[in-house]
Structure formats: C-alpha cells, structure tokens
C-alpha cells in the first residue's frame, strides 16, 4: 500500500516549504517534477483518481538521485495530506478538446472548483493559492468566493503565460534571445486578452522600432490564439508545459519573496476601473502574495480593448451560481 511508503525526507524536521498540487494531470505532473527537482519545496500531489498521484510522484521520487534533489514527492487522494502547505496550485478540472472554447468548461469545472476550494479551505487555510483551471478568470473568482481567502492569497495564472508566449513569438521573429524580450498581456484569459504592444521591448527598445506594424498585428493574433493552436495540434488536451512553468515562476516569487512583476488574474477593487472581478493586470508578487497591483497608463484603444475584455469576464462570472 502506498501509505506504507515512507519517503525518508518526509521528516517533521524538514525545513523545506510545502507545495500542494490539486490535480495530477498533464500540468500537475510538470509542476511536481519541476518544483521537486528545483527543490522549491516538498511536493504533495492530490487527485481524485486512485493511484494516479501516488504513482506519478513515486516515479519522480525514484528519479531524484539523477538530478540530486532531496525534496520529497508524495501523492494522495486525501485532502488531509495537504495540511501545512505554503503554496497550493490548482489544475483540477477538464481541459479543452479541439473546437472547444475555455468558456465551454465552465459548468463542469465550476462544480469541481467548489469541491476543491472547500478541501483547501478546510486543510490548508494559510496557503497562497494559484489557480490554473479554466475558464481561468471564472475559476479563480469561484475559489475566492468559496474559500473566503484574502485577495492577496488567491491569484490566477494566465497573463504571465500569454505574455511569455508573446515574448517567444517576438524573439523568434527578431532572432534574439528570449531573455531580452519583455511583453505584457492584460485582461481576461481568452480571445479578448489585450497584448500591450507599446510595452513590449527588446532590451528596452520598443518593438515598434524593430518590427513593422502589420507583422506585429499578426504576432498579436497568434498570441491570442496560441492556446488553441496547441489544442488543435495535440487533439487530446491543451498546453501543459508552459502553463506549469508560468505557475512555478509565481510560486517561486512567493516562496523566495522575489517581488517579481507579472501579469496575473488579480482581484481588482477599483484598479483599472474594475470592481470585484479577477482580471489580468500587472502585479508585484512576493512573500505577501499579490502585494500590489501596478496601474499602467492605457491609451484610448488599449482602454477600449481592456474594458471589452473585462465585460467578457463579467458576463462569464455572471453565469456562476454559487
Ligand atoms: O493559462 C491557463 N490558466 C490554462 C489553464 C493553460 C492551460 C490549461 N488550462 C487548464 O488547466 C485546463 O483547461 C484545465 O482546466 C486545467 C488542467 O489542465 P491539464 O492539462 O492538467 O488537465 P488534465 O491533464 O485533464 O488534468 C486534470 C486533473 C486530472 O488528473 C483529474 O483527475 C483531476 O484534474 N481532477 C481532480 N482533481 C481534484 N479534484 C477533483 N474534483 C478533480 N476532478 C478532476
């Protein structure tokens, strides 16, 4: 029985942080592997499928000597095992199939998120929670409402992924290092997302000086459709490596108090003229979780696109019956 398996590092004296992963599927597996192998913290993977989290984490734990990691990796079907988690990352829920929008997942994933929120509220009430499940803006809102956690400890992973995708496309276009490209994508995590081209740079140089306007528009459209592009190719699910790596940047910023600036789905209470909704905005992330939201200047066109994106989120959230 798995419960007989005792990971020697699973000691009450372990000084590592504890990272719980709710959902042990495609993204959950990448999260577990990278979090443990980077020794970001000890990993506890939860899933409703018997054996899935136990088997995945046992396999990873057995490979640990090859990467020199001493972080523990455990799987469970019991929420009690996430007790004491510093960070909880939620991927529980269905993923898209070709032809589906993120919004099509609302009904099914809403009932899952309610269950997950209760489990985390009851067993890891002090954790910093990163929601990944789609439709993201509605799922993170649901978690906040059901759990009652403070807004600085509930955040959605989306804009950082969309911004990262835009960074990649720009770097490939210009033949430059991805390290030197910065990009910012705000708004809802869907077709109405708002890539802020004016704030995209290569080593501080605005991309408008380096790429013609028509090509920039094409790259912006690819960014908006990037998730769907992967779904169409995979046919059996959605992107899972880049989302996992994006969420780990957020978890690391919290655990190591890095004061990173990311576009994340944060609860806006008046910022950007938005009240009581989670939408993608730039925030400072550190030991205080979402420590503050940065309000950047938007021109008329950007403001119009942002407001339209917010309205889409508001309509989606309006369908939630808690
Ligand atoms: O940028 C973003 N936020 C998006 C999010 C990027 C990519 C994927 N996005 C969404 O993440 C996707 O649309 C899904 O809603 C989630 C998870 O995607 P993943 O690809 O990891 O899905 P899988 O492989 O189907 O894994 C989901 C796991 C699976 O193992 C189920 O058994 C489990 O969730 N599951 C549950 N775990 C806990 N509790 C409950 N109730 C539950 N139901 C299913």
mmCIF file of C-alpha atoms and ligand atoms in Angstrom, residues 21-31 45-50 52-53 56 79 90-97 101-102 105 108-109 111-116 131-137 139 156-162 165 189 227 231 234 236-244 246, ligand 1:
data_model
loop_
_atom_site.group_PDB
_atom_site.id
_atom_site.type_symbol
_atom_site.label_atom_id
_atom_site.label_comp_id
_atom_site.label_asym_id
_atom_site.label_seq_id
_atom_site.Cartn_x
_atom_site.Cartn_y
_atom_site.Cartn_z
ATOM 1 C CA UNK A 21 -0.805 20.338 -6.255
ATOM 2 C CA UNK A 22 -4.540 19.792 -6.630
ATOM 3 C CA UNK A 23 -4.784 17.862 -9.887
ATOM 4 C CA UNK A 24 -2.183 15.372 -11.010
ATOM 5 C CA UNK A 25 -2.775 15.507 -14.753
ATOM 6 C CA UNK A 26 -0.676 16.947 -17.541
ATOM 7 C CA UNK A 27 0.103 20.259 -15.873
ATOM 8 C CA UNK A 28 0.199 18.738 -12.378
ATOM 9 C CA UNK A 29 2.905 16.317 -13.470
ATOM 10 C CA UNK A 30 5.135 19.056 -14.874
ATOM 11 C CA UNK A 31 4.541 21.125 -11.736
ATOM 12 C CA UNK A 45 0.094 15.904 -5.266
ATOM 13 C CA UNK A 46 -3.633 15.358 -4.761
ATOM 14 C CA UNK A 47 -6.019 13.874 -7.303
ATOM 15 C CA UNK A 48 -9.373 12.106 -7.172
ATOM 16 C CA UNK A 49 -8.099 9.240 -9.310
ATOM 17 C CA UNK A 50 -6.869 6.441 -7.058
ATOM 18 C CA UNK A 52 -2.550 8.474 -10.134
ATOM 19 C CA UNK A 53 -0.829 10.968 -7.807
ATOM 20 C CA UNK A 56 3.400 9.731 -10.669
ATOM 21 C CA UNK A 79 -7.099 16.334 1.415
ATOM 22 C CA UNK A 90 -4.893 24.067 -8.669
ATOM 23 C CA UNK A 91 -5.180 22.339 -12.024
ATOM 24 C CA UNK A 92 -8.178 20.165 -11.171
ATOM 25 C CA UNK A 93 -10.709 20.136 -13.977
ATOM 26 C CA UNK A 94 -11.237 19.254 -17.600
ATOM 27 C CA UNK A 95 -9.023 20.600 -20.347
ATOM 28 C CA UNK A 96 -10.172 21.742 -23.770
ATOM 29 C CA UNK A 97 -10.507 19.493 -26.793
ATOM 30 C CA UNK A 101 -13.510 27.378 -26.010
ATOM 31 C CA UNK A 102 -12.199 27.843 -22.492
ATOM 32 C CA UNK A 105 -15.518 24.222 -19.492
ATOM 33 C CA UNK A 108 -18.067 21.100 -15.266
ATOM 34 C CA UNK A 109 -15.067 22.857 -13.790
ATOM 35 C CA UNK A 111 -18.549 22.099 -9.647
ATOM 36 C CA UNK A 112 -15.010 20.732 -9.358
ATOM 37 C CA UNK A 113 -13.660 24.097 -8.157
ATOM 38 C CA UNK A 114 -16.281 24.369 -5.429
ATOM 39 C CA UNK A 115 -15.193 20.961 -4.092
ATOM 40 C CA UNK A 116 -11.508 21.857 -4.368
ATOM 41 C CA UNK A 131 -5.457 28.796 -9.777
ATOM 42 C CA UNK A 132 -4.757 27.426 -13.253
ATOM 43 C CA UNK A 133 -8.006 25.627 -14.171
ATOM 44 C CA UNK A 134 -10.073 27.104 -16.989
ATOM 45 C CA UNK A 135 -12.050 29.188 -17.620
ATOM 46 C CA UNK A 136 -9.398 30.874 -15.526
ATOM 47 C CA UNK A 137 -10.973 34.213 -14.633
ATOM 48 C CA UNK A 139 -12.382 29.673 -11.676
ATOM 49 C CA UNK A 156 -4.938 33.191 -11.283
ATOM 50 C CA UNK A 157 -2.173 32.118 -13.659
ATOM 51 C CA UNK A 158 -2.867 33.432 -17.152
ATOM 52 C CA UNK A 159 -1.345 36.735 -18.205
ATOM 53 C CA UNK A 160 2.181 35.545 -17.393
ATOM 54 C CA UNK A 161 1.641 32.629 -19.807
ATOM 55 C CA UNK A 162 0.141 34.839 -22.520
ATOM 56 C CA UNK A 165 4.060 33.226 -25.452
ATOM 57 C CA UNK A 189 -7.544 34.811 -20.367
ATOM 58 C CA UNK A 227 -3.617 28.122 -26.603
ATOM 59 C CA UNK A 231 -5.025 22.218 -28.609
ATOM 60 C CA UNK A 234 -2.419 17.863 -29.638
ATOM 61 C CA UNK A 236 -6.262 15.218 -26.821
ATOM 62 C CA UNK A 237 -5.730 18.165 -24.484
ATOM 63 C CA UNK A 238 -4.212 21.599 -24.049
ATOM 64 C CA UNK A 239 -0.818 23.134 -23.410
ATOM 65 C CA UNK A 240 0.745 21.908 -20.196
ATOM 66 C CA UNK A 241 4.493 22.689 -20.017
ATOM 67 C CA UNK A 242 4.370 26.479 -20.493
ATOM 68 C CA UNK A 243 1.398 26.811 -18.112
ATOM 69 C CA UNK A 244 3.214 24.796 -15.457
ATOM 70 C CA UNK A 246 4.430 30.027 -15.617
HETATM 71 O O1 LIG B 1 -3.307 29.510 -18.718
HETATM 72 C C1 LIG B 1 -4.108 28.755 -18.141
HETATM 73 N N1 LIG B 1 -4.622 29.076 -16.958
HETATM 74 C C2 LIG B 1 -4.521 27.456 -18.832
HETATM 75 C C3 LIG B 1 -5.233 26.509 -17.887
HETATM 76 C C4 LIG B 1 -3.419 26.820 -19.573
HETATM 77 C C5 LIG B 1 -3.540 25.502 -19.925
HETATM 78 C C6 LIG B 1 -4.526 24.568 -19.311
HETATM 79 N N2 LIG B 1 -5.541 25.232 -18.536
HETATM 80 C C7 LIG B 1 -6.465 24.427 -17.740
HETATM 81 O O2 LIG B 1 -5.819 23.743 -16.663
HETATM 82 C C8 LIG B 1 -7.154 23.333 -18.492
HETATM 83 O O3 LIG B 1 -8.171 23.864 -19.330
HETATM 84 C C9 LIG B 1 -7.716 22.519 -17.356
HETATM 85 O O4 LIG B 1 -8.892 23.133 -16.871
HETATM 86 C C10 LIG B 1 -6.627 22.638 -16.286
HETATM 87 C C11 LIG B 1 -5.769 21.416 -16.158
HETATM 88 O O5 LIG B 1 -5.217 21.104 -17.396
HETATM 89 P P1 LIG B 1 -4.466 19.680 -17.580
HETATM 90 O O6 LIG B 1 -3.964 19.624 -18.977
HETATM 91 O O7 LIG B 1 -3.552 19.441 -16.433
HETATM 92 O O8 LIG B 1 -5.716 18.678 -17.457
HETATM 93 P P2 LIG B 1 -5.687 17.110 -17.117
HETATM 94 O O9 LIG B 1 -4.427 16.510 -17.636
HETATM 95 O O10 LIG B 1 -7.016 16.589 -17.541
HETATM 96 O O11 LIG B 1 -5.592 17.088 -15.529
HETATM 97 C C12 LIG B 1 -6.671 17.493 -14.726
HETATM 98 C C13 LIG B 1 -6.625 16.639 -13.477
HETATM 99 C C14 LIG B 1 -6.910 15.141 -13.761
HETATM 100 O O12 LIG B 1 -5.829 14.342 -13.306
HETATM 101 C C15 LIG B 1 -8.181 14.849 -13.000
HETATM 102 O O13 LIG B 1 -8.222 13.552 -12.424
HETATM 103 C C16 LIG B 1 -8.101 15.905 -11.922
HETATM 104 O O14 LIG B 1 -7.640 17.060 -12.582
HETATM 105 N N3 LIG B 1 -9.390 16.171 -11.282
HETATM 106 C C17 LIG B 1 -9.496 16.497 -9.990
HETATM 107 N N4 LIG B 1 -8.541 16.680 -9.066
HETATM 108 C C18 LIG B 1 -9.002 17.020 -7.837
HETATM 109 N N5 LIG B 1 -10.306 17.174 -7.515
HETATM 110 C C19 LIG B 1 -11.271 16.992 -8.437
HETATM 111 N N6 LIG B 1 -12.587 17.133 -8.117
HETATM 112 C C20 LIG B 1 -10.877 16.636 -9.748
HETATM 113 N N7 LIG B 1 -11.560 16.382 -10.899
HETATM 114 C C21 LIG B 1 -10.623 16.102 -11.822
#
